[in-house]
Amino acid sequence: GIFFRFYQLDQKIYWIDEVHTSLRVAGYRKSNFYEQLPTGESLTIAQLHEFQSLSPERGWGDTINALAENAEHAPIYYLLTRLWMEIFGNSITVTRSVAAMLSLLAFPAIYFLSLELFSAPIVGWIAMSLVAVSPLHLLYAQEARQYSLWTVVTLVSGLALLRSLRLNTRGSWAIYAGTVVLGFYSHLISGLVFFGHGLYVGFREKWKLTQSFKSYLIASGLGCATLIPWIVVYFKNNSRLGGWLGRDISLDSLVKRWLVNLSSVFFDLHSVYPQRFFDVEQGQDSPPFAWVNFWGYAVIPILLLVGYALWVTVRKTPKSAGWFLLTSIAANGLFLMLYDVISGGQRSGIARYLFPSYLALQLAVAYLFADRLRLDTGGNLQRRIWQFAYVVLLGVGIVSCAVSASAETWWHKYSCYYDVEVAQLVNQGQNPLIIGSPDRLSRLIALSYKLNPDVRVLTLADGDRLEITEPSSSLFLFRPTEELYKSLELDPRYTLNPLHPFGHIWSIEKSLTLDEK
């Protein structure tokens, strides 16, 4: 697991979310960073990457201001990345290594959480192994975003809560309050995690105002109070979660996403079915299931295993352990699922938002294997069967990690999935020039990481007229606004030819004049 996390960190496409990470860390505001561009002239790849690099002109204050403008993303991860880049530089490997290193802390965190829940070291070791070779955990351990940090803080806060309820000392509750602060400033969806903690304490104390319940309310209240300044910043800057999250998709597509995402916790279908699974922009998902590919059947045994593990864990462990797992799942995953089904949207179809629920399910699976592998449980044949199942589960996880770690794109890159193929088309051109819109510049930067250094980029605002004086240039149009596309389509001097069914890329051919004809 450690090896895969650091293997070819710069291999996969540096997609738009990661571009926004570097933009904010470098101190550029997402809303207007393109205003720094020189107008009316083509840019080199190196000029685009200046927006991704630290510079003496933009210090920590610029980074904080850029984060404040997009306060829907909590700041801790980005500030850590700024510090890391100050020391080691601006490469993709450097920016992604922050998440990779943070992800290693999940190993001891889930071990000690398992120990606190089940008082059995073997459960902790099995849980650690499941996280180590989990394809989903690996994907986000190799991405320059905050999800590795959020995973660790989620585990640590759960551990701190259980320990506080056991010890019930001021020191233990102070530590828990600190994890609440870290959770909120790591990811705002931590609010659902701490809501689950509240449900757990309530059920545990039978909704009576016991000393433990009072201590919990005080600690969590103090932790939540520290979020008030960031909430003020959030509303002051009119921050909001991405509008695409509320985009309606069919219930059938949503259920498919739930199954594929859950499967990727243990086995990634993309390793045997390399095609974009989810189209979060248009909602036109590919169907990675049995009627297209045999491996789609893999979701069935995984779903049965997870369901059986949860049932066994709740039935055989003390009520406190079962309630902890159930409230973690309900407050995060089940809440987002019901919200999408009732109100519309695709929040629950985005795997990274359900990490707290997936961790709870991994703990249940770890307990199941620990219980079935005990020497005093069942016969020798039964233990052999469960040993084989455990080896198979780890094996498919390792294979998935091996395939994905060396790939250039993967399903979790969503709208940038086909950027590698688009870049190959552009790189084949002669003296290539890509034309795009200024407000889509971050997408051009994401594509640029796979382009040859000699490719140039020209941005045209809506209403600008395209003037090309170099007849030898291969012209491409990439992800234009509707207005820019229409203006070029109606311009008699040019002809647009689509080059990729999903890549949002066109070639621009110059029409011959009468003299040329």
Short mmCIF file of C-alpha atoms in Angstrom, two decimals:
data_model
loop_
_atom_site.label_atom_id
_atom_site.label_comp_id
_atom_site.label_asym_id
_atom_site.label_seq_id
_atom_site.Cartn_x
_atom_site.Cartn_y
_atom_site.Cartn_z
CA GLY A 1 0.00 0.00 0.00
CA ILE A 2 2.83 2.41 0.81
CA PHE A 3 4.59 1.56 -2.45
CA PHE A 4 1.52 2.18 -4.60
CA ARG A 5 0.85 5.53 -2.96
CA PHE A 6 4.18 6.92 -4.14
CA TYR A 7 4.50 5.05 -7.43
CA GLN A 8 4.41 7.36 -10.49
CA LEU A 9 2.67 10.16 -8.66
CA ASP A 10 2.86 12.41 -11.72
CA GLN A 11 1.44 9.84 -14.15
CA LYS A 12 -2.29 10.56 -14.10
CA ILE A 13 -3.84 13.64 -15.69
CA TYR A 14 -3.65 16.65 -13.39
CA TRP A 15 -7.36 17.29 -13.67
CA ILE A 16 -9.34 20.47 -13.11
CA ASP A 17 -9.88 20.04 -9.36
CA GLU A 18 -6.14 19.66 -8.85
CA VAL A 19 -5.50 22.68 -11.08
CA HIS A 20 -7.76 24.66 -8.75
CA THR A 21 -5.72 23.36 -5.80
CA SER A 22 -2.53 24.77 -7.29
CA LEU A 23 -4.27 28.01 -8.27
CA ARG A 24 -5.43 28.66 -4.71
CA VAL A 25 -2.16 27.61 -3.15
CA ALA A 26 -0.29 29.93 -5.52
CA GLY A 27 -2.59 32.78 -4.47
CA TYR A 28 -4.80 33.17 -7.56
CA ARG A 29 -8.50 33.71 -7.17
CA LYS A 30 -10.54 31.26 -9.20
CA SER A 31 -12.98 33.94 -10.35
CA ASN A 32 -10.51 36.28 -12.01
CA PHE A 33 -7.06 34.71 -12.31
CA TYR A 34 -7.34 34.71 -16.12
CA GLU A 35 -7.35 38.52 -16.01
CA GLN A 36 -3.58 38.25 -15.44
CA LEU A 37 -3.14 36.94 -18.99
CA PRO A 38 -1.74 39.12 -21.75
CA THR A 39 -4.56 39.80 -24.21
CA GLY A 40 -4.56 39.16 -27.94
CA GLU A 41 -1.52 36.87 -28.06
CA SER A 42 -0.84 33.17 -27.85
CA LEU A 43 0.66 31.67 -24.71
CA THR A 44 3.17 28.91 -24.16
CA ILE A 45 2.63 25.98 -21.84
CA ALA A 46 5.26 27.45 -19.51
CA GLN A 47 3.25 30.69 -19.26
CA LEU A 48 0.13 28.75 -18.30
CA HIS A 49 2.01 26.87 -15.61
CA GLU A 50 3.05 30.12 -13.97
CA PHE A 51 -0.44 30.13 -12.47
CA GLN A 52 0.38 26.79 -10.83
CA SER A 53 3.64 27.87 -9.21
CA LEU A 54 4.59 29.88 -6.15
CA SER A 55 6.13 33.28 -6.84
CA PRO A 56 7.68 36.03 -4.69
CA GLU A 57 4.89 38.40 -5.78
CA ARG A 58 2.20 36.25 -4.17
CA GLY A 59 2.67 35.29 -0.56
CA TRP A 60 0.70 33.56 2.16
CA GLY A 61 -1.78 36.42 2.31
CA ASP A 62 -2.71 35.87 -1.35
CA THR A 63 -3.19 32.16 -0.67
CA ILE A 64 -5.51 32.89 2.26
CA ASN A 65 -7.48 35.43 0.20
CA ALA A 66 -7.84 32.92 -2.65
CA LEU A 67 -9.09 30.29 -0.20
CA ALA A 68 -11.50 32.76 1.38
CA GLU A 69 -13.07 33.49 -2.00
CA ASN A 70 -13.83 29.77 -2.36
CA ALA A 71 -14.69 29.03 1.26
CA GLU A 72 -16.63 25.90 0.33
CA HIS A 73 -13.21 24.24 0.55
CA ALA A 74 -11.80 24.24 4.08
CA PRO A 75 -8.25 25.66 4.28
CA ILE A 76 -6.02 23.26 6.26
CA TYR A 77 -5.00 21.02 3.37
CA TYR A 78 -4.21 23.94 1.09
CA LEU A 79 -2.09 25.68 3.70
CA LEU A 80 -0.14 22.46 4.28
CA THR A 81 0.39 22.18 0.53
CA ARG A 82 1.62 25.78 0.38
CA LEU A 83 4.18 24.99 3.08
CA TRP A 84 5.24 21.81 1.26
CA MET A 85 5.66 23.66 -2.04
CA GLU A 86 7.69 26.39 -0.33
CA ILE A 87 10.18 23.68 0.67
CA PHE A 88 10.21 21.28 -2.29
CA GLY A 89 8.92 23.16 -5.35
CA ASN A 90 5.94 23.17 -7.69
CA SER A 91 5.96 19.84 -9.52
CA ILE A 92 2.97 17.49 -9.70
CA THR A 93 4.90 14.97 -7.62
CA VAL A 94 5.38 17.54 -4.86
CA THR A 95 1.75 18.68 -4.74
CA ARG A 96 0.39 15.13 -4.79
CA SER A 97 2.92 13.86 -2.25
CA VAL A 98 1.14 15.86 0.47
CA ALA A 99 -1.98 13.73 0.09
CA ALA A 100 0.12 10.56 -0.25
CA MET A 101 1.97 11.21 2.99
CA LEU A 102 -1.19 12.16 4.87
CA SER A 103 -2.83 8.95 3.67
CA LEU A 104 -0.23 6.90 5.56
CA LEU A 105 -1.64 8.21 8.83
CA ALA A 106 -4.85 6.34 8.09
CA PHE A 107 -3.06 3.05 8.86
CA PRO A 108 -2.41 3.65 12.58
CA ALA A 109 -5.64 5.65 12.87
CA ILE A 110 -7.89 2.81 11.73
CA TYR A 111 -5.88 0.29 13.79
CA PHE A 112 -6.41 2.17 17.06
CA LEU A 113 -10.04 2.95 16.19
CA SER A 114 -10.60 -0.79 15.67
CA LEU A 115 -8.89 -1.50 18.98
CA GLU A 116 -11.16 1.00 20.75
CA LEU A 117 -14.28 -0.44 19.10
CA PHE A 118 -13.64 -4.17 19.30
CA SER A 119 -10.74 -4.61 21.79
CA ALA A 120 -9.15 -7.05 19.35
CA PRO A 121 -5.80 -6.25 17.71
CA ILE A 122 -6.47 -8.71 14.87
CA VAL A 123 -9.42 -6.57 13.71
CA GLY A 124 -7.11 -3.57 13.56
CA TRP A 125 -4.51 -5.40 11.49
CA ILE A 126 -7.13 -6.64 9.03
CA ALA A 127 -8.73 -3.18 8.79
CA MET A 128 -5.31 -1.69 8.12
CA SER A 129 -4.67 -4.19 5.33
CA LEU A 130 -8.03 -3.43 3.72
CA VAL A 131 -7.33 0.32 3.71
CA ALA A 132 -3.76 -0.21 2.48
CA VAL A 133 -4.82 -1.98 -0.73
CA SER A 134 -8.19 -0.29 -1.19
CA PRO A 135 -8.35 1.02 -4.78
CA LEU A 136 -10.53 3.96 -3.74
CA HIS A 137 -8.22 5.04 -0.93
CA LEU A 138 -5.28 4.82 -3.33
CA LEU A 139 -6.95 7.02 -5.95
CA TYR A 140 -7.41 9.88 -3.51
CA ALA A 141 -4.03 9.30 -1.86
CA GLN A 142 -2.55 10.17 -5.27
CA GLU A 143 -4.65 13.27 -5.85
CA ALA A 144 -3.79 16.83 -4.83
CA ARG A 145 -6.99 17.31 -2.85
CA GLN A 146 -8.00 17.17 0.81
CA TYR A 147 -9.62 13.73 0.94
CA SER A 148 -6.67 11.85 2.46
CA LEU A 149 -6.55 14.43 5.23
CA TRP A 150 -10.31 14.20 5.72
CA THR A 151 -10.09 10.40 5.93
CA VAL A 152 -7.46 10.57 8.66
CA VAL A 153 -9.29 13.24 10.65
CA THR A 154 -12.55 11.25 10.39
CA LEU A 155 -10.83 8.19 11.87
CA VAL A 156 -9.03 10.17 14.57
CA SER A 157 -12.18 12.03 15.61
CA GLY A 158 -14.05 8.73 15.96
CA LEU A 159 -11.21 7.35 18.04
CA ALA A 160 -11.16 10.49 20.20
CA LEU A 161 -14.92 10.26 20.77
CA LEU A 162 -14.83 6.61 21.86
CA ARG A 163 -11.85 7.24 24.10
CA SER A 164 -13.54 10.27 25.69
CA LEU A 165 -16.68 8.28 26.42
CA ARG A 166 -14.56 5.59 28.06
CA LEU A 167 -12.32 7.89 30.13
CA ASN A 168 -14.66 10.87 30.54
CA THR A 169 -11.86 13.26 31.53
CA ARG A 170 -11.38 16.91 30.63
CA GLY A 171 -8.24 16.11 28.73
CA SER A 172 -9.87 13.45 26.57
CA TRP A 173 -12.83 15.71 25.76
CA ALA A 174 -10.45 18.57 24.93
CA ILE A 175 -8.73 16.28 22.42
CA TYR A 176 -12.10 15.42 20.91
CA ALA A 177 -12.98 19.11 20.63
CA GLY A 178 -9.68 19.59 18.78
CA THR A 179 -10.58 16.87 16.29
CA VAL A 180 -13.90 18.61 15.66
CA VAL A 181 -12.00 21.76 14.75
CA LEU A 182 -9.65 19.79 12.48
CA GLY A 183 -12.59 18.03 10.88
CA PHE A 184 -14.46 21.19 9.95
CA TYR A 185 -11.33 22.90 8.66
CA SER A 186 -10.43 19.79 6.63
CA HIS A 187 -13.80 19.38 4.90
CA LEU A 188 -17.16 21.01 5.53
CA ILE A 189 -18.97 17.67 5.03
CA SER A 190 -17.48 16.81 8.42
CA GLY A 191 -20.70 18.32 9.71
CA LEU A 192 -22.39 15.04 8.77
CA VAL A 193 -19.66 13.06 10.55
CA PHE A 194 -20.19 14.98 13.77
CA PHE A 195 -23.95 14.73 13.39
CA GLY A 196 -23.41 10.96 13.35
CA HIS A 197 -21.34 11.27 16.52
CA GLY A 198 -24.24 13.09 18.15
CA LEU A 199 -26.64 10.32 17.16
CA TYR A 200 -24.25 7.72 18.52
CA VAL A 201 -23.84 9.43 21.90
CA GLY A 202 -27.59 9.95 22.09
CA PHE A 203 -28.37 6.28 21.49
CA ARG A 204 -25.56 5.19 23.79
CA GLU A 205 -26.81 7.36 26.66
CA LYS A 206 -30.46 6.58 25.82
CA TRP A 207 -31.02 10.31 25.20
CA LYS A 208 -30.56 11.11 28.87
CA LEU A 209 -28.51 14.13 29.90
CA THR A 210 -25.79 12.10 31.60
CA GLN A 211 -22.37 13.47 32.46
CA SER A 212 -20.93 11.93 29.33
CA PHE A 213 -23.66 13.48 27.19
CA LYS A 214 -23.04 16.89 28.79
CA SER A 215 -19.31 16.60 28.20
CA TYR A 216 -19.93 15.65 24.59
CA LEU A 217 -22.25 18.62 24.03
CA ILE A 218 -19.72 21.03 25.51
CA ALA A 219 -16.76 19.62 23.56
CA SER A 220 -18.59 19.43 20.25
CA GLY A 221 -20.16 22.86 20.81
CA LEU A 222 -16.76 24.44 21.43
CA GLY A 223 -15.36 22.72 18.35
CA CYS A 224 -18.26 23.88 16.18
CA ALA A 225 -17.96 27.44 17.49
CA THR A 226 -14.50 27.74 15.96
CA LEU A 227 -16.11 27.34 12.52
CA ILE A 228 -18.07 30.60 12.88
CA PRO A 229 -15.31 32.79 11.34
CA TRP A 230 -15.14 30.54 8.29
CA ILE A 231 -18.94 30.52 7.98
CA VAL A 232 -18.87 34.33 7.95
CA VAL A 233 -16.23 34.20 5.20
CA TYR A 234 -18.33 31.62 3.33
CA PHE A 235 -21.42 33.81 3.15
CA LYS A 236 -19.51 37.07 2.74
CA ASN A 237 -17.92 35.76 -0.45
CA ASN A 238 -21.11 34.09 -1.71
CA SER A 239 -19.35 30.75 -1.72
CA ARG A 240 -21.31 27.69 -2.72
CA LEU A 241 -20.79 24.07 -3.51
CA GLY A 242 -20.52 23.23 -7.18
CA GLY A 243 -23.80 23.67 -9.02
CA TRP A 244 -23.18 20.40 -10.83
CA LEU A 245 -23.84 18.54 -7.57
CA GLY A 246 -27.50 19.46 -7.74
CA ARG A 247 -27.85 18.34 -11.35
CA ASP A 248 -30.59 15.72 -11.63
CA ILE A 249 -29.78 12.26 -12.92
CA SER A 250 -32.01 9.22 -13.20
CA LEU A 251 -32.46 6.97 -10.19
CA ASP A 252 -31.12 4.09 -12.26
CA SER A 253 -27.86 5.97 -12.91
CA LEU A 254 -27.63 6.99 -9.27
CA VAL A 255 -27.99 3.38 -8.06
CA LYS A 256 -25.33 2.25 -10.54
CA ARG A 257 -22.96 4.88 -9.17
CA TRP A 258 -23.61 3.72 -5.61
CA LEU A 259 -22.72 0.14 -6.58
CA VAL A 260 -19.62 1.01 -8.61
CA ASN A 261 -18.34 3.36 -5.90
CA LEU A 262 -18.87 0.79 -3.16
CA SER A 263 -17.19 -1.87 -5.27
CA SER A 264 -14.14 0.38 -5.77
CA VAL A 265 -13.50 0.29 -2.02
CA PHE A 266 -12.37 -3.32 -2.54
CA PHE A 267 -12.13 -3.95 -6.30
CA ASP A 268 -11.99 -1.32 -9.05
CA LEU A 269 -14.00 -2.31 -12.12
CA HIS A 270 -12.03 0.19 -14.19
CA SER A 271 -8.96 -2.04 -13.97
CA VAL A 272 -10.75 -4.62 -16.16
CA TYR A 273 -13.18 -2.30 -17.97
CA PRO A 274 -11.20 0.84 -18.97
CA GLN A 275 -13.91 3.28 -19.93
CA ARG A 276 -15.26 6.44 -18.37
CA PHE A 277 -17.96 5.39 -15.92
CA PHE A 278 -19.54 8.67 -14.87
CA ASP A 279 -20.34 11.83 -16.80
CA VAL A 280 -21.08 14.30 -14.01
CA GLU A 281 -21.55 17.15 -16.51
CA GLN A 282 -24.15 15.62 -18.83
CA GLY A 283 -25.31 12.69 -16.70
CA GLN A 284 -24.76 10.25 -19.58
CA ASP A 285 -22.97 7.51 -17.67
CA SER A 286 -21.43 4.44 -19.23
CA PRO A 287 -22.95 1.17 -17.97
CA PRO A 288 -20.05 -0.81 -16.41
CA PHE A 289 -22.23 -3.77 -15.54
CA ALA A 290 -22.87 -7.36 -16.43
CA TRP A 291 -24.79 -6.67 -19.64
CA VAL A 292 -21.69 -4.93 -21.01
CA ASN A 293 -18.82 -6.73 -19.27
CA PHE A 294 -18.62 -9.95 -17.29
CA TRP A 295 -16.69 -8.25 -14.49
CA GLY A 296 -19.73 -6.16 -13.68
CA TYR A 297 -20.96 -9.17 -11.72
CA ALA A 298 -18.19 -8.44 -9.19
CA VAL A 299 -20.41 -5.85 -7.51
CA ILE A 300 -22.79 -8.61 -6.39
CA PRO A 301 -20.44 -10.63 -4.11
CA ILE A 302 -18.93 -7.41 -2.77
CA LEU A 303 -22.37 -6.05 -1.92
CA LEU A 304 -23.32 -9.36 -0.26
CA LEU A 305 -20.05 -9.46 1.68
CA VAL A 306 -20.48 -5.91 2.99
CA GLY A 307 -24.11 -6.49 3.95
CA TYR A 308 -23.29 -9.77 5.70
CA ALA A 309 -20.33 -8.19 7.50
CA LEU A 310 -22.48 -5.36 8.81
CA TRP A 311 -25.16 -7.81 10.00
CA VAL A 312 -22.60 -10.03 11.78
CA THR A 313 -20.87 -7.06 13.39
CA VAL A 314 -24.08 -5.56 14.73
CA ARG A 315 -25.29 -8.95 15.98
CA LYS A 316 -22.10 -10.19 17.65
CA THR A 317 -20.41 -7.06 19.03
CA PRO A 318 -21.53 -4.91 21.96
CA LYS A 319 -24.32 -2.50 21.06
CA SER A 320 -21.98 0.47 21.33
CA ALA A 321 -19.79 -0.82 18.48
CA GLY A 322 -22.73 -1.62 16.23
CA TRP A 323 -24.36 1.73 16.87
CA PHE A 324 -21.12 3.56 16.06
CA LEU A 325 -20.90 1.93 12.65
CA LEU A 326 -24.59 2.33 11.87
CA THR A 327 -24.73 6.02 12.83
CA SER A 328 -21.57 6.70 10.81
CA ILE A 329 -23.19 5.15 7.75
CA ALA A 330 -26.59 6.75 8.28
CA ALA A 331 -25.38 10.30 8.96
CA ASN A 332 -23.13 10.39 5.91
CA GLY A 333 -23.96 7.96 3.12
CA LEU A 334 -27.63 7.25 3.84
CA PHE A 335 -28.36 10.94 4.41
CA LEU A 336 -26.83 11.96 1.06
CA MET A 337 -28.59 9.11 -0.74
CA LEU A 338 -32.00 10.04 0.64
CA TYR A 339 -31.36 13.72 -0.07
CA ASP A 340 -30.60 12.99 -3.71
CA VAL A 341 -33.57 10.66 -4.14
CA ILE A 342 -36.01 13.12 -2.54
CA SER A 343 -34.65 16.48 -3.69
CA GLY A 344 -32.63 15.53 -6.76
CA GLY A 345 -28.91 15.77 -7.39
CA GLN A 346 -25.87 13.53 -7.61
CA ARG A 347 -24.03 14.20 -4.33
CA SER A 348 -24.25 10.60 -3.15
CA GLY A 349 -22.92 9.42 -6.52
CA ILE A 350 -19.56 11.10 -5.88
CA ALA A 351 -17.45 8.52 -4.06
CA ARG A 352 -15.17 10.96 -2.24
CA TYR A 353 -18.09 12.41 -0.28
CA LEU A 354 -18.93 9.03 1.26
CA PHE A 355 -15.55 8.17 2.78
CA PRO A 356 -16.89 8.12 6.38
CA SER A 357 -19.47 5.50 5.40
CA TYR A 358 -16.94 3.43 3.48
CA LEU A 359 -14.59 3.43 6.47
CA ALA A 360 -17.39 2.12 8.69
CA LEU A 361 -18.11 -0.65 6.19
CA GLN A 362 -14.42 -1.57 6.02
CA LEU A 363 -14.38 -1.85 9.81
CA ALA A 364 -17.35 -4.21 9.63
CA VAL A 365 -15.65 -6.36 6.98
CA ALA A 366 -12.49 -6.45 9.10
CA TYR A 367 -14.47 -7.65 12.10
CA LEU A 368 -16.17 -10.34 9.99
CA PHE A 369 -12.85 -11.78 8.83
CA ALA A 370 -11.35 -11.58 12.32
CA ASP A 371 -14.36 -13.43 13.71
CA ARG A 372 -14.34 -16.12 11.02
CA LEU A 373 -10.58 -16.68 11.17
CA ARG A 374 -10.50 -17.34 14.92
CA LEU A 375 -9.29 -20.83 15.78
CA ASP A 376 -12.26 -21.53 18.05
CA THR A 377 -14.87 -20.63 15.41
CA GLY A 378 -16.32 -23.35 13.21
CA GLY A 379 -14.37 -26.18 11.65
CA ASN A 380 -11.08 -26.25 9.83
CA LEU A 381 -12.80 -26.20 6.41
CA GLN A 382 -14.77 -23.11 7.32
CA ARG A 383 -11.62 -21.29 8.39
CA ARG A 384 -9.90 -22.33 5.16
CA ILE A 385 -12.76 -20.91 3.12
CA TRP A 386 -12.61 -17.59 4.96
CA GLN A 387 -8.81 -17.51 4.65
CA PHE A 388 -9.20 -18.00 0.91
CA ALA A 389 -11.85 -15.25 0.74
CA TYR A 390 -9.56 -12.85 2.63
CA VAL A 391 -6.64 -13.58 0.30
CA VAL A 392 -8.89 -13.09 -2.74
CA LEU A 393 -10.18 -9.77 -1.41
CA LEU A 394 -6.65 -8.51 -0.81
CA GLY A 395 -5.56 -9.91 -4.17
CA VAL A 396 -8.16 -8.11 -6.25
CA GLY A 397 -7.37 -4.93 -4.34
CA ILE A 398 -3.65 -5.26 -5.09
CA VAL A 399 -4.33 -5.96 -8.77
CA SER A 400 -6.64 -2.93 -8.98
CA CYS A 401 -4.00 -0.73 -7.33
CA ALA A 402 -1.26 -2.02 -9.63
CA VAL A 403 -3.28 -1.23 -12.75
CA SER A 404 -4.54 2.18 -11.62
CA ALA A 405 -1.18 3.38 -10.22
CA SER A 406 0.40 3.16 -13.69
CA ALA A 407 -2.55 4.58 -15.65
CA GLU A 408 -2.74 8.06 -17.16
CA THR A 409 -6.45 8.53 -16.52
CA TRP A 410 -9.11 6.90 -14.35
CA TRP A 411 -12.84 7.10 -13.74
CA HIS A 412 -12.53 9.53 -10.79
CA LYS A 413 -11.15 12.22 -13.13
CA TYR A 414 -14.75 12.63 -14.34
CA SER A 415 -14.92 15.52 -16.84
CA CYS A 416 -11.17 15.33 -17.61
CA TYR A 417 -11.17 11.59 -18.25
CA TYR A 418 -10.55 11.94 -22.00
CA ASP A 419 -7.98 14.74 -21.74
CA VAL A 420 -5.15 12.27 -22.39
CA GLU A 421 -6.68 11.26 -25.72
CA VAL A 422 -7.41 14.90 -26.57
CA ALA A 423 -3.79 15.84 -25.84
CA GLN A 424 -2.57 13.06 -28.14
CA LEU A 425 -4.69 14.47 -30.97
CA VAL A 426 -3.32 17.96 -30.42
CA ASN A 427 0.29 16.80 -30.12
CA GLN A 428 0.05 15.19 -33.57
CA GLY A 429 -0.66 18.57 -35.18
CA GLN A 430 1.89 20.78 -36.91
CA ASN A 431 2.73 23.89 -34.89
CA PRO A 432 -0.51 23.33 -32.91
CA LEU A 433 -2.53 26.21 -31.48
CA ILE A 434 -5.44 25.57 -29.11
CA ILE A 435 -8.21 28.15 -28.90
CA GLY A 436 -10.41 28.38 -25.85
CA SER A 437 -12.39 30.73 -23.64
CA PRO A 438 -10.80 32.75 -20.81
CA ASP A 439 -13.29 31.48 -18.25
CA ARG A 440 -12.39 27.90 -19.22
CA LEU A 441 -8.70 28.56 -18.71
CA SER A 442 -8.42 26.12 -15.80
CA ARG A 443 -9.51 23.34 -18.14
CA LEU A 444 -6.88 24.41 -20.65
CA ILE A 445 -4.28 24.27 -17.87
CA ALA A 446 -5.40 20.75 -16.93
CA LEU A 447 -5.00 19.66 -20.56
CA SER A 448 -1.62 21.39 -20.83
CA TYR A 449 0.05 18.91 -18.49
CA LYS A 450 -0.21 16.28 -21.25
CA LEU A 451 0.68 18.60 -24.15
CA ASN A 452 4.05 18.98 -25.83
CA PRO A 453 6.00 22.10 -24.77
CA ASP A 454 5.70 23.63 -28.26
CA VAL A 455 1.87 23.77 -28.18
CA ARG A 456 0.49 27.28 -27.83
CA VAL A 457 -2.79 28.47 -26.37
CA LEU A 458 -4.96 31.41 -27.42
CA THR A 459 -7.99 32.55 -25.43
CA LEU A 460 -10.84 34.42 -27.10
CA ALA A 461 -13.51 36.24 -25.16
CA ASP A 462 -17.08 36.00 -26.43
CA GLY A 463 -17.41 38.40 -29.34
CA ASP A 464 -13.69 38.43 -30.22
CA ARG A 465 -12.79 37.67 -33.82
CA LEU A 466 -10.28 34.93 -34.57
CA GLU A 467 -7.40 36.19 -36.71
CA ILE A 468 -4.75 33.65 -37.71
CA THR A 469 -1.78 34.82 -39.73
CA GLU A 470 0.28 31.61 -39.60
CA PRO A 471 -1.02 29.28 -42.34
CA SER A 472 1.12 26.37 -41.12
CA SER A 473 -0.60 26.14 -37.73
CA SER A 474 -2.90 23.25 -36.82
CA LEU A 475 -5.85 24.92 -35.12
CA PHE A 476 -7.96 23.30 -32.41
CA LEU A 477 -10.98 24.49 -30.44
CA PHE A 478 -11.21 23.08 -26.90
CA ARG A 479 -14.19 23.34 -24.57
CA PRO A 480 -15.48 26.68 -25.90
CA THR A 481 -18.40 28.56 -24.43
CA GLU A 482 -21.57 28.31 -26.47
CA GLU A 483 -21.10 31.89 -27.71
CA LEU A 484 -17.52 31.27 -28.87
CA TYR A 485 -18.51 28.06 -30.61
CA LYS A 486 -21.36 29.75 -32.48
CA SER A 487 -19.22 32.70 -33.54
CA LEU A 488 -16.62 30.37 -35.09
CA GLU A 489 -19.26 28.11 -36.58
CA LEU A 490 -20.88 31.06 -38.33
CA ASP A 491 -17.58 32.57 -39.47
CA PRO A 492 -17.28 31.74 -43.21
CA ARG A 493 -13.48 31.73 -42.98
CA TYR A 494 -13.40 28.60 -40.80
CA THR A 495 -14.88 25.11 -40.68
CA LEU A 496 -15.22 23.17 -37.40
CA ASN A 497 -14.72 19.40 -37.44
CA PRO A 498 -15.31 17.32 -34.28
CA LEU A 499 -12.34 15.11 -33.43
CA HIS A 500 -13.48 13.19 -30.34
CA PRO A 501 -17.01 12.14 -29.34
CA PHE A 502 -16.48 13.03 -25.65
CA GLY A 503 -13.36 15.20 -25.61
CA HIS A 504 -14.95 18.57 -26.49
CA ILE A 505 -12.27 19.15 -29.16
CA TRP A 506 -12.65 20.37 -32.75
CA SER A 507 -10.17 21.04 -35.52
CA ILE A 508 -10.48 24.43 -37.20
CA GLU A 509 -9.87 24.40 -40.94
CA LYS A 510 -9.44 27.61 -42.86
CA SER A 511 -11.77 27.99 -45.82
CA LEU A 512 -10.14 28.82 -49.12
CA THR A 513 -10.59 32.34 -50.46
CA LEU A 514 -11.56 32.98 -54.12
CA ASP A 515 -7.96 33.79 -54.99
CA GLU A 516 -6.71 30.61 -53.35
CA LYS A 517 -9.32 28.57 -55.19
#
